[in-house]
Each structure stands twice: as structure tokens, then as C-alpha cells.
Amino acid sequence: IFHLTETHLYNRYMQHLFATARKWVLIFSSDTDDPPGGPFPHFRSRCFSSDVPQGWELRKRLDNPHGDISISSFFFYEKRAF
């Protein structure tokens, strides 16, 4: 999701990502929020966890074993049964 720099595209992507998932969603990102307009116009960090729809629960966060070269971690979300 780092390369979804336009807010409307990011929002649409997140909606579709969770709407089409049956049970699991895996996101590889930093879950940090950087203001737009940083030094890399094609890259934007976002605090995506606040954009996860209701009905989904973070089951696991797995830190990247290559944290020295990447700021991302793995985030596993599971759809709650109703």
C-alpha cells in the first residue's frame, strides 16, 4: 500500500481488499503515518490499522526479519464470525 499515494485510491483499495477476503487479510507495511509530500513522491507510509473495517481482528503482527533494510512488518487480520 506504500505506492497508493492518492487518498481516494488507497481508500478504494482498502475497501476492496477487505470486502473480497473470505477469512484472512495479510498486509506487509509499516503502519506508520507520514505526511504526504515526502522526499519520495511515489511512496507514502500510512497508519492503515485505523482503516481496517469493523468485523476484522488483528491476529498477529510478525516483525520483518530484515528490519535493517525494510520498515515493514506482516499484519494478519482475521474476519470474525458473526
CSV table of C-alpha atoms in Angstrom, one decimal:
chain,number,residue,atom,x,y,z
A,1,ILE,CA,0.0,0.0,0.0
A,2,PHE,CA,3.0,2.3,0.1
A,3,HIS,CA,2.6,3.1,-3.6
A,4,LEU,CA,-1.0,4.2,-3.2
A,5,THR,CA,-0.2,7.8,-2.7
A,6,GLU,CA,-3.6,9.2,-3.6
A,7,THR,CA,-6.0,9.0,-0.8
A,8,HIS,CA,-9.1,8.1,-2.9
A,9,LEU,CA,-7.2,5.2,-4.5
A,10,TYR,CA,-5.9,4.0,-1.1
A,11,ASN,CA,-9.4,4.1,0.4
A,12,ARG,CA,-10.9,2.2,-2.5
A,13,TYR,CA,-8.1,-0.4,-2.4
A,14,MET,CA,-8.6,-1.0,1.4
A,15,GLN,CA,-12.4,-1.3,0.9
A,16,HIS,CA,-12.0,-3.8,-1.9
A,17,LEU,CA,-9.2,-5.7,-0.1
A,18,PHE,CA,-11.4,-6.5,2.9
A,19,ALA,CA,-14.7,-6.8,1.0
A,20,THR,CA,-13.3,-9.6,-1.2
A,21,ALA,CA,-11.5,-11.5,1.5
A,22,ARG,CA,-13.2,-14.6,2.9
A,23,LYS,CA,-11.3,-15.1,6.1
A,24,TRP,CA,-7.8,-13.6,6.1
A,25,VAL,CA,-6.1,-10.4,5.0
A,26,LEU,CA,-2.3,-10.1,5.1
A,27,ILE,CA,-0.7,-6.6,4.9
A,28,PHE,CA,3.0,-6.0,4.6
A,29,SER,CA,3.5,-2.4,5.7
A,30,SER,CA,4.8,-0.2,8.5
A,31,ASP,CA,1.5,1.0,10.0
A,32,THR,CA,3.1,4.4,10.5
A,33,ASP,CA,1.7,7.7,9.2
A,34,ASP,CA,3.9,10.0,7.2
A,35,PRO,CA,2.5,13.3,5.8
A,36,PRO,CA,2.2,13.4,2.1
A,37,GLY,CA,4.8,15.3,0.1
A,38,GLY,CA,7.9,13.5,1.5
A,39,PRO,CA,11.1,13.1,-0.4
A,40,PHE,CA,9.8,10.2,-2.5
A,41,PRO,CA,6.6,11.2,-4.3
A,42,HIS,CA,5.8,7.6,-5.2
A,43,PHE,CA,5.9,6.4,-1.6
A,44,ARG,CA,3.7,7.1,1.4
A,45,SER,CA,3.5,5.4,4.7
A,46,ARG,CA,0.1,5.2,6.3
A,47,CYS,CA,-1.3,4.1,9.7
A,48,PHE,CA,-3.6,1.7,8.0
A,49,SER,CA,-4.8,-0.1,11.1
A,50,SER,CA,-7.4,2.6,11.7
A,51,ASP,CA,-8.8,1.9,8.2
A,52,VAL,CA,-9.5,-1.8,8.9
A,53,PRO,CA,-13.3,-2.3,8.8
A,54,GLN,CA,-15.2,-3.5,11.8
A,55,GLY,CA,-15.5,-7.2,11.9
A,56,TRP,CA,-11.8,-7.8,11.4
A,57,GLU,CA,-9.3,-8.6,14.1
A,58,LEU,CA,-5.6,-8.3,14.1
A,59,ARG,CA,-4.5,-11.9,14.9
A,60,LYS,CA,-0.7,-11.5,14.6
A,61,ARG,CA,2.0,-9.0,13.9
A,62,LEU,CA,5.2,-10.6,12.6
A,63,ASP,CA,8.2,-8.3,12.6
A,64,ASN,CA,10.3,-8.4,9.5
A,65,PRO,CA,13.5,-10.4,10.0
A,66,HIS,CA,15.1,-7.9,7.6
A,67,GLY,CA,14.3,-4.8,9.6
A,68,ASP,CA,17.6,-3.3,8.7
A,69,ILE,CA,16.5,-2.9,5.1
A,70,SER,CA,12.7,-2.6,5.4
A,71,ILE,CA,10.4,-0.7,7.7
A,72,SER,CA,7.5,-3.1,7.1
A,73,SER,CA,6.1,-5.9,9.2
A,74,PHE,CA,3.5,-8.5,8.4
A,75,PHE,CA,-0.1,-7.9,9.8
A,76,PHE,CA,-2.5,-10.8,9.8
A,77,TYR,CA,-6.2,-9.9,10.1
A,78,GLU,CA,-9.0,-12.5,10.5
A,79,LYS,CA,-12.6,-12.0,9.8
A,80,ARG,CA,-14.7,-12.5,12.9
A,81,ALA,CA,-17.6,-15.0,12.7
A,82,PHE,CA,-20.9,-13.5,13.4
